[in-house]
Amino acid sequence: MDTSIRVLVVDDSSFYAQVVADTLATDYDMTTMKANDAREGLERLDAADVDCVVTDYQMPETNGIEFLEAARERGFEQPFILLTGTGSEAVASEAVAAGVTHYFQKDEGEQQFEKLANQIDNAVEQRRTEQKYELLVNNSPDLIAQIKADGEFVMANAAMAETLDSTPTALTGQSLFDVVPDDVAERRLEIGREVIETGTTRRFEDGYDGKYFHNVFASVDLPGERETFQVITRDITDRKEAEIELKETVEKLEESNAQLEQFAYVTSHDLQEPLRMVSSYMQLLERGYKEDLDEDAQEFIDYAVDGANRMKEMINDLLKYSRVDSRGGEFERTDFESVVDQATDNLQVAIHESGAEVTHDPLPAAVCDESQMVVLLQNLVSNAIKYCDEETPRVHVSAERDGETHVFSVSDNGIGIPEDESDEVFRIFSRLHGNDEYSGTGIGLAMCQKILDRHEGDIWLESEVGEGSTFYFTLAAGGVGDE
């Protein structure tokens, strides 16, 4: 990229123009060109890229300020430095009003060239920085503008203008009240005046005509425009519509879940009544006609009663499964040693009858629904005891910290699970063994999976047939001092 500075020197004195051009080129490594009047200067601007113009004020036919105005009309926006042989407050005031970048008197000292070179350097560097910013702003998909405290647009990029059905040029000078509804304009100006006064930045959302916007307002100091704030606005209509659609979907889902839960409750109640009747009448039949029943009839009655009881157990488990999301408690910092104690207390009979040994390491606290964690541990420990053909079932609970989570494990010395069936066990009603081998409904591990889904945790297992299994699950850590 060419970073050299190209300077056009315009002066009706060919000698002075030559001296200035040669000095800037030789001593300050600038590329220079010369013109002796405004007409020739405009021709030079049309023919070549120029970074800065250094022009005399007093020239025949067209003075330096008139030359500047003509150049600006042609779209030349680069710095203009005005030189004059005799200083005048009136000329200085006119120069500033016309937009001259710098203004100073000619003198005979060598320092004038150093001063001039520094002014050129600074002006060109500032203009190049402004151009980079303008390029960034104009190519940005965000809506960017600078607005006065009274609502007048100082500038706007293409995206802002397009959204407001205008152009950057047409929008400049218009009022905010001309392009957005009055209530929106009033609130935006109120916030704009606030950031000007406080020097802070405000972020907020608003919308109109079915569109939604995220806005960032900040004060900005512009030359000659102190009471000005900058606006960066992003059209978030698609995001908002997606959020609204998601909210409506969640509400419908919650309503559907509530209806489903009610259906499950009513269905389970209606199903259990005939099951109780079947079981009761079978038991009455057994007691009333025991003397008349042969061995086969007795076996058939036992099958019927057992089937009714298993169906009742399955219905109860299914009802509990359906309520994991809707009937859960608050997530709180929970002592997991207390969770294990509650689970083993609930399993006292099974532990005593099987002679199982249930142990645990020191366990941390975790953020969870305590009652659901008791159910989860109870299911895992109960399965470990049930699916064990050793004389003494052994179950051990431990945990390790992993970043912001705890990884808990429940290990046993049971029969193990084939590797190709390790995912199958978490599916509802999935059973790897028949009731003649191990009783159950096939809902316990699916319940564990659903509980951990609610906690945004994971559950998996590692197992070896004949050696035992280890179930792992993750929960959010309970904070400082949780170990």
Short mmCIF file of C-alpha atoms in Angstrom, two decimals:
data_model
loop_
_atom_site.label_atom_id
_atom_site.label_comp_id
_atom_site.label_asym_id
_atom_site.label_seq_id
_atom_site.Cartn_x
_atom_site.Cartn_y
_atom_site.Cartn_z
CA MET A 1 0.00 0.00 0.00
CA ASP A 2 1.35 3.45 -0.97
CA THR A 3 1.56 5.60 2.18
CA SER A 4 3.48 8.54 0.66
CA ILE A 5 1.72 11.89 0.85
CA ARG A 6 0.76 13.60 -2.43
CA VAL A 7 0.56 17.39 -2.12
CA LEU A 8 -0.76 19.96 -4.62
CA VAL A 9 0.78 23.44 -4.12
CA VAL A 10 -1.27 26.28 -5.69
CA ASP A 11 0.19 29.80 -5.76
CA ASP A 12 0.19 32.55 -8.37
CA SER A 13 3.88 33.03 -7.57
CA SER A 14 5.65 30.35 -9.59
CA PHE A 15 8.81 30.92 -7.56
CA TYR A 16 7.10 30.45 -4.18
CA ALA A 17 5.16 27.41 -5.42
CA GLN A 18 8.44 25.88 -6.65
CA VAL A 19 10.22 26.55 -3.33
CA VAL A 20 7.39 25.00 -1.28
CA ALA A 21 7.07 21.98 -3.58
CA ASP A 22 10.82 21.33 -3.68
CA THR A 23 11.24 21.70 0.09
CA LEU A 24 8.36 19.32 0.86
CA ALA A 25 9.72 16.79 -1.63
CA THR A 26 13.39 17.02 -0.66
CA ASP A 27 13.25 17.52 3.11
CA TYR A 28 9.99 15.72 3.97
CA ASP A 29 9.77 12.97 1.34
CA MET A 30 6.41 14.08 -0.07
CA THR A 31 5.25 13.78 -3.67
CA THR A 32 4.41 17.25 -4.94
CA MET A 33 2.82 18.94 -7.94
CA LYS A 34 2.24 22.63 -8.68
CA ALA A 35 -0.43 24.92 -10.11
CA ASN A 36 -0.39 28.71 -10.57
CA ASP A 37 -4.11 29.44 -10.21
CA ALA A 38 -7.41 27.88 -9.14
CA ARG A 39 -8.37 26.76 -12.65
CA GLU A 40 -5.13 24.84 -13.09
CA GLY A 41 -5.49 23.52 -9.53
CA LEU A 42 -8.91 22.05 -10.30
CA GLU A 43 -7.50 20.42 -13.43
CA ARG A 44 -4.76 18.83 -11.33
CA LEU A 45 -7.33 17.53 -8.83
CA ASP A 46 -9.32 15.99 -11.67
CA ALA A 47 -6.25 14.32 -13.17
CA ALA A 48 -4.45 12.92 -10.10
CA ASP A 49 -5.01 11.57 -6.59
CA VAL A 50 -4.12 14.29 -4.11
CA ASP A 51 -3.93 13.87 -0.33
CA CYS A 52 -3.65 17.55 0.60
CA VAL A 53 -3.87 20.98 -1.05
CA VAL A 54 -1.66 23.89 0.03
CA THR A 55 -3.04 27.05 -1.56
CA ASP A 56 -2.35 30.75 -1.45
CA TYR A 57 -5.28 32.95 -0.45
CA GLN A 58 -4.63 35.92 -2.74
CA MET A 59 -4.73 34.77 -6.37
CA PRO A 60 -6.11 36.46 -9.51
CA GLU A 61 -9.73 35.78 -10.50
CA THR A 62 -10.35 33.13 -7.80
CA ASN A 63 -9.00 33.32 -4.25
CA GLY A 64 -8.01 30.36 -2.09
CA ILE A 65 -11.36 30.04 -0.32
CA GLU A 66 -13.30 30.16 -3.58
CA PHE A 67 -10.90 27.51 -4.90
CA LEU A 68 -11.71 25.36 -1.83
CA GLU A 69 -15.46 25.74 -2.39
CA ALA A 70 -15.11 24.76 -6.06
CA ALA A 71 -13.04 21.71 -5.12
CA ARG A 72 -15.58 20.63 -2.50
CA GLU A 73 -18.36 20.91 -5.08
CA ARG A 74 -16.43 18.41 -7.20
CA GLY A 75 -16.33 15.98 -4.26
CA PHE A 76 -12.77 16.64 -3.06
CA GLU A 77 -12.82 15.97 0.69
CA GLN A 78 -9.09 15.97 1.46
CA PRO A 79 -7.39 18.54 3.75
CA PHE A 80 -6.98 22.15 2.56
CA ILE A 81 -4.25 24.36 4.05
CA LEU A 82 -4.56 28.08 3.35
CA LEU A 83 -1.50 30.36 3.19
CA THR A 84 -1.68 34.14 3.14
CA GLY A 85 0.91 36.85 2.89
CA THR A 86 -0.93 39.23 5.25
CA GLY A 87 -2.96 38.05 8.22
CA SER A 88 -6.54 39.19 8.68
CA GLU A 89 -9.14 38.18 11.25
CA ALA A 90 -11.82 38.46 8.60
CA VAL A 91 -9.96 36.09 6.27
CA ALA A 92 -9.25 33.69 9.13
CA SER A 93 -12.92 33.66 10.12
CA GLU A 94 -14.01 33.14 6.51
CA ALA A 95 -11.49 30.31 6.13
CA VAL A 96 -12.72 28.48 9.21
CA ALA A 97 -16.34 28.86 8.11
CA ALA A 98 -15.47 27.46 4.67
CA GLY A 99 -13.89 24.36 6.19
CA VAL A 100 -10.19 25.09 5.75
CA THR A 101 -8.13 22.52 7.65
CA HIS A 102 -5.31 24.90 8.68
CA TYR A 103 -4.60 28.59 8.12
CA PHE A 104 -1.39 30.51 8.68
CA GLN A 105 0.74 33.35 7.33
CA LYS A 106 3.70 33.01 5.06
CA ASP A 107 7.04 34.15 6.43
CA GLU A 108 10.65 34.01 5.36
CA GLY A 109 11.94 31.71 8.09
CA GLU A 110 12.86 28.08 7.55
CA GLN A 111 10.51 27.10 10.37
CA GLN A 112 7.49 27.82 8.20
CA PHE A 113 8.26 24.72 6.11
CA GLU A 114 8.63 22.50 9.18
CA LYS A 115 5.33 23.84 10.50
CA LEU A 116 3.68 23.33 7.12
CA ALA A 117 5.03 19.77 6.79
CA ASN A 118 3.77 18.89 10.28
CA GLN A 119 0.34 20.30 9.49
CA ILE A 120 0.21 18.29 6.26
CA ASP A 121 1.30 15.11 8.06
CA ASN A 122 -1.29 15.51 10.81
CA ALA A 123 -4.11 16.51 8.49
CA VAL A 124 -3.51 13.65 6.05
CA GLU A 125 -3.15 11.09 8.85
CA GLN A 126 -6.41 12.27 10.40
CA ARG A 127 -8.18 12.21 7.04
CA ARG A 128 -6.92 8.68 6.28
CA THR A 129 -8.14 7.54 9.69
CA GLU A 130 -11.52 9.15 8.99
CA GLN A 131 -11.69 7.42 5.61
CA LYS A 132 -11.01 4.03 7.20
CA TYR A 133 -13.74 4.72 9.73
CA GLU A 134 -16.13 5.87 7.00
CA LEU A 135 -15.38 2.73 4.99
CA LEU A 136 -16.03 0.57 8.04
CA VAL A 137 -19.24 2.43 8.87
CA ASN A 138 -20.57 2.42 5.31
CA ASN A 139 -19.90 -1.29 4.85
CA SER A 140 -21.32 -2.25 8.23
CA PRO A 141 -24.61 -4.17 8.26
CA ASP A 142 -25.47 -2.30 11.46
CA LEU A 143 -27.46 0.92 11.26
CA ILE A 144 -25.09 3.77 12.21
CA ALA A 145 -25.79 7.49 12.53
CA GLN A 146 -24.73 10.62 14.36
CA ILE A 147 -27.59 12.77 15.60
CA LYS A 148 -27.77 16.17 17.28
CA ALA A 149 -29.53 16.65 20.60
CA ASP A 150 -32.46 18.26 18.75
CA GLY A 151 -32.87 15.17 16.54
CA GLU A 152 -31.14 16.37 13.34
CA PHE A 153 -29.08 13.75 11.47
CA VAL A 154 -25.42 14.76 11.07
CA MET A 155 -24.58 11.59 9.13
CA ALA A 156 -25.97 8.13 8.45
CA ASN A 157 -24.54 5.04 6.80
CA ALA A 158 -26.12 3.15 3.92
CA ALA A 159 -27.75 0.53 6.16
CA MET A 160 -29.45 3.19 8.31
CA ALA A 161 -30.63 5.08 5.24
CA GLU A 162 -31.95 1.95 3.54
CA THR A 163 -33.92 0.93 6.64
CA LEU A 164 -35.47 4.41 6.73
CA ASP A 165 -36.23 4.31 2.96
CA SER A 166 -33.77 7.10 2.25
CA THR A 167 -30.16 7.74 1.21
CA PRO A 168 -27.26 8.90 3.40
CA THR A 169 -27.22 12.27 1.63
CA ALA A 170 -30.98 12.80 1.86
CA LEU A 171 -31.08 11.72 5.49
CA THR A 172 -28.42 14.23 6.55
CA GLY A 173 -30.19 17.31 7.91
CA GLN A 174 -33.51 15.54 8.44
CA SER A 175 -35.07 15.19 11.88
CA LEU A 176 -35.48 11.89 13.69
CA PHE A 177 -39.18 12.78 13.98
CA ASP A 178 -39.40 12.75 10.15
CA VAL A 179 -38.41 9.09 9.83
CA VAL A 180 -39.67 7.19 12.92
CA PRO A 181 -42.88 7.40 14.97
CA ASP A 182 -42.99 10.31 17.42
CA ASP A 183 -42.99 8.15 20.56
CA VAL A 184 -39.93 6.23 19.34
CA ALA A 185 -38.14 9.44 18.35
CA GLU A 186 -38.93 11.06 21.71
CA ARG A 187 -37.55 8.13 23.70
CA ARG A 188 -34.43 7.88 21.55
CA LEU A 189 -33.75 11.61 21.91
CA GLU A 190 -34.30 11.41 25.66
CA ILE A 191 -31.66 8.67 25.87
CA GLY A 192 -29.41 10.54 23.42
CA ARG A 193 -29.49 13.70 25.56
CA GLU A 194 -28.75 11.57 28.62
CA VAL A 195 -25.59 10.06 27.10
CA ILE A 196 -24.44 13.52 25.93
CA GLU A 197 -24.88 14.91 29.43
CA THR A 198 -23.34 11.98 31.32
CA GLY A 199 -20.77 10.76 28.79
CA THR A 200 -22.04 7.21 29.27
CA THR A 201 -23.21 4.50 26.88
CA ARG A 202 -26.78 3.17 26.87
CA ARG A 203 -28.03 -0.11 25.43
CA PHE A 204 -31.75 -0.69 24.95
CA GLU A 205 -34.31 -2.29 22.67
CA ASP A 206 -37.29 -0.76 20.93
CA GLY A 207 -39.36 -1.31 17.83
CA TYR A 208 -42.09 -0.09 15.52
CA ASP A 209 -44.02 -1.23 12.45
CA GLY A 210 -43.42 -4.89 13.31
CA LYS A 211 -39.64 -4.48 13.55
CA TYR A 212 -37.40 -4.79 16.60
CA PHE A 213 -34.06 -3.06 17.20
CA HIS A 214 -31.16 -3.30 19.63
CA ASN A 215 -29.60 0.15 20.10
CA VAL A 216 -26.28 1.41 21.47
CA PHE A 217 -26.14 5.18 22.12
CA ALA A 218 -22.91 7.01 23.05
CA SER A 219 -21.84 10.64 23.14
CA VAL A 220 -19.44 11.80 20.42
CA ASP A 221 -17.52 15.05 19.92
CA LEU A 222 -17.58 16.28 16.34
CA PRO A 223 -15.87 19.44 15.08
CA GLY A 224 -18.39 22.21 15.58
CA GLU A 225 -21.03 19.74 16.87
CA ARG A 226 -20.66 19.27 20.62
CA GLU A 227 -24.25 18.23 21.38
CA THR A 228 -24.14 15.03 19.30
CA PHE A 229 -24.57 11.34 20.02
CA GLN A 230 -23.74 8.26 17.97
CA VAL A 231 -26.29 5.55 17.27
CA ILE A 232 -25.47 1.94 16.43
CA THR A 233 -28.65 -0.02 15.80
CA ARG A 234 -29.06 -3.67 14.86
CA ASP A 235 -32.22 -5.08 13.36
CA ILE A 236 -33.16 -8.00 15.64
CA THR A 237 -36.56 -8.67 14.13
CA ASP A 238 -35.70 -12.24 13.10
CA ARG A 239 -34.30 -12.99 16.56
CA LYS A 240 -37.30 -11.46 18.33
CA GLU A 241 -39.75 -13.32 16.13
CA ALA A 242 -37.86 -16.54 16.86
CA GLU A 243 -37.99 -15.75 20.60
CA ILE A 244 -41.72 -15.09 20.41
CA GLU A 245 -42.27 -18.28 18.43
CA LEU A 246 -40.14 -20.22 20.93
CA LYS A 247 -42.08 -18.72 23.85
CA GLU A 248 -45.37 -19.69 22.24
CA THR A 249 -44.02 -23.18 21.55
CA VAL A 250 -42.87 -23.55 25.16
CA GLU A 251 -46.25 -22.38 26.43
CA LYS A 252 -48.02 -24.86 24.15
CA LEU A 253 -45.62 -27.59 25.24
CA GLU A 254 -46.21 -26.79 28.90
CA GLU A 255 -49.95 -26.90 28.30
CA SER A 256 -49.57 -30.17 26.42
CA ASN A 257 -47.42 -31.61 29.22
CA ALA A 258 -50.00 -30.59 31.80
CA GLN A 259 -52.73 -32.24 29.76
CA LEU A 260 -50.55 -35.31 29.30
CA GLU A 261 -49.87 -35.50 33.02
CA GLN A 262 -53.57 -35.21 33.76
CA PHE A 263 -54.26 -37.90 31.18
CA ALA A 264 -51.60 -40.13 32.75
CA TYR A 265 -53.08 -39.60 36.19
CA VAL A 266 -56.64 -40.30 35.10
CA THR A 267 -55.56 -43.26 32.98
CA SER A 268 -53.49 -44.75 35.79
CA HIS A 269 -56.37 -44.32 38.21
CA ASP A 270 -58.85 -45.86 35.77
CA LEU A 271 -56.49 -48.75 34.98
CA GLN A 272 -55.64 -49.53 38.58
CA GLU A 273 -59.25 -49.97 39.60
CA PRO A 274 -59.93 -53.00 37.33
CA LEU A 275 -56.49 -54.38 38.23
CA ARG A 276 -57.38 -54.21 41.91
CA MET A 277 -60.63 -55.94 41.08
CA VAL A 278 -58.84 -58.72 39.16
CA SER A 279 -56.33 -59.21 41.97
CA SER A 280 -58.99 -59.12 44.71
CA TYR A 281 -61.33 -61.57 43.00
CA MET A 282 -58.48 -63.92 42.20
CA GLN A 283 -57.45 -63.89 45.84
CA LEU A 284 -61.07 -64.47 46.92
CA LEU A 285 -61.29 -67.33 44.42
CA GLU A 286 -58.12 -68.81 45.85
CA ARG A 287 -59.34 -68.58 49.44
CA GLY A 288 -62.93 -69.67 48.76
CA TYR A 289 -62.17 -72.62 46.52
CA LYS A 290 -58.72 -73.61 47.71
CA GLU A 291 -59.86 -77.15 48.50
CA ASP A 292 -61.33 -77.56 45.01
CA LEU A 293 -58.36 -76.16 43.04
CA ASP A 294 -55.81 -78.48 41.56
CA GLU A 295 -52.13 -77.55 41.20
CA ASP A 296 -52.56 -76.09 37.70
CA ALA A 297 -55.49 -73.88 38.74
CA GLN A 298 -53.50 -72.59 41.73
CA GLU A 299 -50.60 -71.76 39.41
CA PHE A 300 -52.89 -69.93 37.00
CA ILE A 301 -54.30 -67.82 39.84
CA ASP A 302 -50.77 -66.98 41.02
CA TYR A 303 -49.85 -65.90 37.49
CA ALA A 304 -52.92 -63.66 37.25
CA VAL A 305 -52.30 -62.01 40.64
CA ASP A 306 -48.61 -61.51 39.86
CA GLY A 307 -49.42 -60.01 36.46
CA ALA A 308 -51.94 -57.62 37.99
CA ASN A 309 -49.42 -56.53 40.63
CA ARG A 310 -46.69 -56.00 38.04
CA MET A 311 -49.06 -53.98 35.87
CA LYS A 312 -49.95 -51.84 38.90
CA GLU A 313 -46.25 -51.29 39.64
CA MET A 314 -45.59 -50.35 36.01
CA ILE A 315 -48.46 -47.85 35.99
CA ASN A 316 -47.17 -46.24 39.20
CA ASP A 317 -43.64 -46.02 37.79
CA LEU A 318 -44.92 -44.57 34.52
CA LEU A 319 -46.86 -41.92 36.43
CA LYS A 320 -43.70 -40.97 38.37
CA TYR A 321 -41.76 -40.83 35.10
CA SER A 322 -44.30 -38.46 33.55
CA ARG A 323 -44.00 -36.09 36.53
CA VAL A 324 -40.20 -35.67 36.56
CA ASP A 325 -40.35 -32.30 34.76
CA SER A 326 -43.64 -30.94 36.07
CA ARG A 327 -43.45 -31.99 39.72
CA GLY A 328 -39.75 -31.35 40.36
CA GLY A 329 -38.50 -29.18 43.21
CA GLU A 330 -36.10 -26.23 43.29
CA PHE A 331 -32.43 -26.65 42.43
CA GLU A 332 -30.46 -25.93 45.60
CA ARG A 333 -27.01 -26.59 47.02
CA THR A 334 -27.43 -30.15 48.33
CA ASP A 335 -25.17 -32.29 50.53
CA PHE A 336 -24.80 -35.52 48.55
CA GLU A 337 -23.90 -37.58 51.61
CA SER A 338 -27.40 -36.79 52.88
CA VAL A 339 -28.81 -37.93 49.52
CA VAL A 340 -27.03 -41.29 49.81
CA ASP A 341 -28.21 -41.71 53.41
CA GLN A 342 -31.83 -41.10 52.41
CA ALA A 343 -31.61 -43.51 49.48
CA THR A 344 -30.08 -46.32 51.59
CA ASP A 345 -32.66 -45.73 54.35
CA ASN A 346 -35.40 -46.28 51.78
CA LEU A 347 -33.66 -49.52 50.71
CA GLN A 348 -33.07 -50.91 54.20
CA VAL A 349 -35.18 -54.03 53.61
CA ALA A 350 -33.48 -54.89 50.28
CA ILE A 351 -30.03 -54.21 51.76
CA HIS A 352 -30.73 -56.36 54.81
CA GLU A 353 -32.27 -59.26 52.88
CA SER A 354 -29.45 -59.33 50.30
CA GLY A 355 -26.65 -58.75 52.80
CA ALA A 356 -25.40 -55.93 50.55
CA GLU A 357 -22.59 -53.59 51.54
CA VAL A 358 -23.23 -49.99 50.44
CA THR A 359 -20.31 -47.59 51.00
CA HIS A 360 -19.29 -44.15 49.83
CA ASP A 361 -16.35 -41.77 49.79
CA PRO A 362 -16.67 -38.27 51.25
CA LEU A 363 -19.12 -36.66 48.82
CA PRO A 364 -19.40 -33.00 47.75
CA ALA A 365 -22.39 -30.72 47.53
CA ALA A 366 -24.10 -30.22 44.18
CA VAL A 367 -26.80 -27.94 42.81
CA CYS A 368 -29.83 -30.16 42.28
CA ASP A 369 -33.37 -31.17 43.22
CA GLU A 370 -32.67 -33.19 46.36
CA SER A 371 -35.79 -35.36 46.21
CA GLN A 372 -35.08 -36.37 42.60
CA MET A 373 -31.46 -37.17 43.47
CA VAL A 374 -32.72 -39.53 46.18
CA VAL A 375 -34.87 -41.28 43.55
CA LEU A 376 -31.89 -41.46 41.16
CA LEU A 377 -29.50 -42.92 43.77
CA GLN A 378 -32.20 -45.28 45.00
CA ASN A 379 -32.73 -46.63 41.47
CA LEU A 380 -29.00 -47.09 40.83
CA VAL A 381 -28.27 -48.76 44.20
CA SER A 382 -31.41 -50.92 43.95
CA ASN A 383 -30.37 -52.13 40.48
CA ALA A 384 -26.85 -52.84 41.72
CA ILE A 385 -28.23 -55.04 44.49
CA LYS A 386 -30.81 -56.72 42.27
CA TYR A 387 -28.52 -57.58 39.36
CA CYS A 388 -25.86 -59.32 41.41
CA ASP A 389 -25.21 -63.06 41.68
CA GLU A 390 -22.46 -62.71 44.27
CA GLU A 391 -23.09 -63.78 47.86
CA THR A 392 -22.44 -60.23 49.03
CA PRO A 393 -23.48 -57.43 46.67
CA ARG A 394 -21.11 -54.46 46.99
CA VAL A 395 -22.05 -50.94 45.95
CA HIS A 396 -19.74 -47.92 46.21
CA VAL A 397 -20.58 -44.25 45.56
CA SER A 398 -17.85 -41.69 44.81
CA ALA A 399 -17.35 -38.33 43.05
CA GLU A 400 -14.66 -36.23 41.35
CA ARG A 401 -14.55 -32.54 40.47
CA ASP A 402 -14.32 -31.70 36.76
CA GLY A 403 -14.31 -27.93 36.23
CA GLU A 404 -17.72 -26.54 37.11
CA THR A 405 -19.29 -29.99 37.49
CA HIS A 406 -19.04 -33.07 39.69
CA VAL A 407 -18.84 -36.53 38.15
CA PHE A 408 -20.54 -39.04 40.47
CA SER A 409 -20.14 -42.79 40.10
CA VAL A 410 -22.02 -45.80 41.46
CA SER A 411 -19.99 -49.02 41.12
CA ASP A 412 -21.08 -52.60 41.80
CA ASN A 413 -19.86 -56.19 41.55
CA GLY A 414 -22.94 -57.35 39.66
CA ILE A 415 -23.50 -59.39 36.53
CA GLY A 416 -22.48 -56.56 34.18
CA ILE A 417 -24.02 -55.31 30.94
CA PRO A 418 -22.85 -56.17 27.40
CA GLU A 419 -21.20 -53.18 25.70
CA ASP A 420 -23.60 -53.24 22.75
CA GLU A 421 -26.56 -52.84 25.13
CA SER A 422 -25.14 -49.99 27.25
CA ASP A 423 -27.39 -47.40 25.55
CA GLU A 424 -30.44 -49.66 25.42
CA VAL A 425 -30.78 -49.83 29.22
CA PHE A 426 -31.74 -46.12 29.43
CA ARG A 427 -34.75 -46.50 27.13
CA ILE A 428 -38.13 -46.67 28.79
CA PHE A 429 -39.55 -50.21 29.21
CA SER A 430 -36.22 -51.62 28.04
CA ARG A 431 -35.33 -54.83 29.88
CA LEU A 432 -32.35 -57.10 29.25
CA HIS A 433 -33.78 -59.92 31.38
CA GLY A 434 -37.20 -61.50 31.76
CA ASN A 435 -39.28 -61.38 34.95
CA ASP A 436 -38.46 -65.01 35.58
CA GLU A 437 -34.83 -63.89 36.11
CA TYR A 438 -35.12 -60.38 37.58
CA SER A 439 -38.28 -58.44 38.43
CA GLY A 440 -38.80 -54.86 37.30
CA THR A 441 -40.70 -52.52 35.00
CA GLY A 442 -37.90 -51.22 32.75
CA ILE A 443 -38.52 -47.65 33.84
CA GLY A 444 -35.89 -47.11 36.58
CA LEU A 445 -32.89 -46.18 34.42
CA ALA A 446 -35.10 -44.22 32.00
CA MET A 447 -36.24 -42.26 35.06
CA CYS A 448 -32.57 -41.59 35.96
CA GLN A 449 -31.96 -40.32 32.41
CA LYS A 450 -35.01 -38.03 32.55
CA ILE A 451 -34.01 -36.63 35.95
CA LEU A 452 -30.52 -35.79 34.67
CA ASP A 453 -31.97 -34.28 31.48
CA ARG A 454 -33.89 -31.89 33.72
CA HIS A 455 -30.62 -31.07 35.53
CA GLU A 456 -28.77 -30.64 32.19
CA GLY A 457 -26.47 -33.45 33.27
CA ASP A 458 -25.27 -36.62 31.57
CA ILE A 459 -25.44 -40.29 32.54
CA TRP A 460 -23.49 -43.20 31.08
CA LEU A 461 -22.05 -46.53 32.15
CA GLU A 462 -18.94 -48.64 31.89
CA SER A 463 -19.40 -52.36 32.38
CA GLU A 464 -17.82 -55.75 31.91
CA VAL A 465 -19.97 -58.86 31.88
CA GLY A 466 -19.31 -60.92 35.00
CA GLU A 467 -17.24 -58.17 36.64
CA GLY A 468 -19.75 -55.43 37.44
CA SER A 469 -20.82 -52.00 36.26
CA THR A 470 -20.13 -48.35 37.05
CA PHE A 471 -22.79 -45.73 36.34
CA TYR A 472 -21.54 -42.15 35.99
CA PHE A 473 -23.59 -38.96 36.10
CA THR A 474 -22.77 -35.24 36.20
CA LEU A 475 -24.22 -32.34 38.16
CA ALA A 476 -23.34 -28.68 38.57
CA ALA A 477 -20.93 -28.13 41.48
CA GLY A 478 -22.27 -26.47 44.60
CA GLY A 479 -19.80 -23.56 44.77
CA VAL A 480 -17.00 -22.63 47.17
CA GLY A 481 -16.47 -25.13 49.92
CA ASP A 482 -18.41 -27.89 48.19
CA GLU A 483 -15.74 -30.48 48.62
#
